[in-house]
């Protein structure tokens, strides 16, 4: 073969090799950028979910505190026209909804703790406690169990 053919073949081989290397670098760069974007999106989604959970916990705790205040201020006698009943009915309905949302957003152990606390609150608000029992003491164990379960999930 003549020298010109060799030079042409070597030149063609260099172009092919350069093109392949360029393709590999571009492919690698694109894959790396896609992975970084996917990781950023997962991180943003995770942070958004955490914020939703935190807002839901705040809502549940806030309404539960209102329900506790209702339990403390429970009159000895009331009917369905009494102002305490009308206010408390709205509070307990909001607490019921917040407790159901805990089930949707959190693992079952957190919901189970929220449910136990809700049931204690519900019983205390509507039925009262025997004389001599403290509302605070009666609710304390399940309230703390719920808060501890929520904290363990929130990290």
Short mmCIF file of C-alpha atoms in Angstrom, two decimals:
data_model
loop_
_atom_site.label_atom_id
_atom_site.label_comp_id
_atom_site.label_asym_id
_atom_site.label_seq_id
_atom_site.Cartn_x
_atom_site.Cartn_y
_atom_site.Cartn_z
CA UNK A 1 0.00 0.00 0.00
CA UNK A 2 1.10 3.44 -0.65
CA UNK A 3 1.86 6.00 2.03
CA UNK A 4 -1.17 8.07 1.11
CA UNK A 5 -3.54 5.19 1.84
CA UNK A 6 -1.88 4.63 5.19
CA UNK A 7 -2.16 8.27 6.08
CA UNK A 8 -5.82 8.28 5.06
CA UNK A 9 -6.55 5.13 7.10
CA UNK A 10 -4.74 6.49 10.14
CA UNK A 11 -6.58 9.80 9.76
CA UNK A 12 -9.92 8.00 9.44
CA UNK A 13 -9.09 5.87 12.48
CA UNK A 14 -8.29 9.02 14.47
CA UNK A 15 -11.60 10.61 13.47
CA UNK A 16 -13.53 7.45 14.45
CA UNK A 17 -11.63 7.14 17.74
CA UNK A 18 -12.15 10.84 18.51
CA UNK A 19 -15.84 10.59 17.69
CA UNK A 20 -16.26 7.57 19.95
CA UNK A 21 -14.44 9.24 22.81
CA UNK A 22 -16.49 12.40 22.36
CA UNK A 23 -19.72 10.35 22.38
CA UNK A 24 -18.68 8.49 25.54
CA UNK A 25 -17.79 11.72 27.36
CA UNK A 26 -21.06 13.37 26.36
CA UNK A 27 -23.07 10.30 27.32
CA UNK A 28 -21.33 10.10 30.69
CA UNK A 29 -21.85 13.81 31.34
CA UNK A 30 -25.52 13.59 30.42
CA UNK A 31 -26.05 10.54 32.65
CA UNK A 32 -24.33 12.30 35.53
CA UNK A 33 -26.47 15.42 35.06
CA UNK A 34 -29.65 13.31 34.92
CA UNK A 35 -28.69 11.49 38.14
CA UNK A 36 -27.94 14.80 39.87
CA UNK A 37 -31.32 16.23 38.75
CA UNK A 38 -33.13 13.10 39.88
CA UNK A 39 -31.41 13.31 43.27
CA UNK A 40 -32.35 17.00 43.57
CA UNK A 41 -35.99 16.19 42.77
CA UNK A 42 -36.07 13.37 45.32
CA UNK A 43 -34.57 15.66 47.91
CA UNK A 44 -37.12 18.39 47.16
CA UNK A 45 -39.98 15.88 47.34
CA UNK A 46 -38.68 14.50 50.62
CA UNK A 47 -38.44 18.00 52.10
CA UNK A 48 -41.96 18.86 50.90
CA UNK A 49 -43.35 15.69 52.48
CA UNK A 50 -41.53 16.46 55.72
CA UNK A 51 -43.02 19.97 55.73
CA UNK A 52 -46.52 18.52 55.15
CA UNK A 53 -46.07 16.08 58.00
CA UNK A 54 -44.79 18.79 60.30
CA UNK A 55 -47.79 21.00 59.48
CA UNK A 56 -50.14 18.08 60.12
CA UNK A 57 -48.50 17.35 63.47
CA UNK A 58 -48.82 20.99 64.42
CA UNK A 59 -52.49 20.95 63.45
CA UNK A 60 -53.19 17.79 65.42
CA UNK A 61 -51.35 19.05 68.51
CA UNK A 62 -53.09 22.42 68.32
CA UNK A 63 -56.58 20.93 68.08
CA UNK A 64 -55.76 18.34 70.76
CA UNK A 65 -54.77 21.20 73.08
CA UNK A 66 -58.14 22.84 72.38
CA UNK A 67 -59.85 19.53 73.17
CA UNK A 68 -57.90 19.29 76.44
CA UNK A 69 -59.04 22.80 77.36
CA UNK A 70 -62.61 21.67 76.65
CA UNK A 71 -62.10 18.68 78.94
CA UNK A 72 -60.78 20.94 81.70
CA UNK A 73 -63.71 23.36 81.34
CA UNK A 74 -66.37 20.64 81.03
CA UNK A 75 -69.45 21.70 82.98
CA UNK A 76 -71.05 19.17 85.27
CA UNK A 77 -74.32 19.46 83.39
CA UNK A 78 -74.83 20.41 79.75
CA UNK A 79 -77.08 19.69 76.80
CA UNK A 80 -76.77 20.09 73.04
CA UNK A 81 -77.68 23.78 73.22
CA UNK A 82 -75.09 24.67 75.86
CA UNK A 83 -72.30 27.00 74.54
CA UNK A 84 -69.63 24.59 75.83
CA UNK A 85 -71.15 21.75 73.80
CA UNK A 86 -71.41 23.84 70.63
CA UNK A 87 -67.78 24.93 70.84
CA UNK A 88 -66.52 21.50 71.87
CA UNK A 89 -68.40 19.71 69.08
CA UNK A 90 -66.50 21.76 66.48
CA UNK A 91 -63.18 21.13 68.22
CA UNK A 92 -63.77 17.39 68.41
CA UNK A 93 -64.81 17.23 64.75
CA UNK A 94 -61.56 19.00 63.76
CA UNK A 95 -59.59 16.63 65.99
CA UNK A 96 -61.28 13.62 64.36
CA UNK A 97 -60.26 14.88 60.90
CA UNK A 98 -56.70 15.62 62.01
CA UNK A 99 -56.40 12.13 63.51
CA UNK A 100 -57.54 10.57 60.22
CA UNK A 101 -54.99 12.64 58.30
CA UNK A 102 -52.29 11.32 60.64
CA UNK A 103 -53.25 7.83 59.42
CA UNK A 104 -52.84 8.91 55.80
CA UNK A 105 -49.49 10.67 56.21
CA UNK A 106 -47.68 8.64 58.88
CA UNK A 107 -46.71 5.02 59.54
CA UNK A 108 -49.24 2.99 61.54
CA UNK A 109 -47.37 3.17 64.89
CA UNK A 110 -47.74 6.97 64.84
CA UNK A 111 -51.41 6.70 63.92
CA UNK A 112 -52.02 4.07 66.60
CA UNK A 113 -50.54 6.43 69.20
CA UNK A 114 -52.59 9.36 67.85
CA UNK A 115 -55.71 7.19 67.88
CA UNK A 116 -55.19 6.15 71.51
CA UNK A 117 -54.67 9.79 72.50
CA UNK A 118 -57.77 10.82 70.51
CA UNK A 119 -59.91 8.13 72.15
CA UNK A 120 -58.75 9.22 75.62
CA UNK A 121 -59.51 12.84 74.78
CA UNK A 122 -62.90 11.94 73.34
CA UNK A 123 -63.81 9.90 76.40
CA UNK A 124 -62.61 12.63 78.76
CA UNK A 125 -64.42 15.42 76.92
CA UNK A 126 -67.79 13.71 76.55
CA UNK A 127 -67.92 11.40 79.56
CA UNK A 128 -65.68 13.18 82.04
CA UNK A 129 -63.53 11.48 84.64
CA UNK A 130 -64.41 10.04 88.02
CA UNK A 131 -64.06 12.47 90.90
CA UNK A 132 -60.52 12.90 92.02
CA UNK A 133 -58.92 11.98 88.69
CA UNK A 134 -56.91 14.62 86.89
CA UNK A 135 -57.49 15.26 83.17
CA UNK A 136 -53.81 16.06 82.74
CA UNK A 137 -52.68 12.84 84.43
CA UNK A 138 -55.22 10.72 82.56
CA UNK A 139 -54.09 12.02 79.16
CA UNK A 140 -50.36 12.24 79.86
CA UNK A 141 -49.27 8.68 78.93
CA UNK A 142 -50.96 8.55 75.52
CA UNK A 143 -50.04 12.17 74.74
CA UNK A 144 -46.36 11.43 75.39
CA UNK A 145 -46.55 8.13 73.48
CA UNK A 146 -47.93 10.00 70.47
CA UNK A 147 -45.30 12.75 70.66
CA UNK A 148 -42.50 10.18 71.01
CA UNK A 149 -43.79 8.17 68.04
CA UNK A 150 -44.06 11.32 65.91
CA UNK A 151 -40.55 12.42 66.90
CA UNK A 152 -39.08 9.04 65.98
CA UNK A 153 -40.56 9.29 62.47
CA UNK A 154 -39.64 12.94 61.94
CA UNK A 155 -36.02 12.29 62.89
#
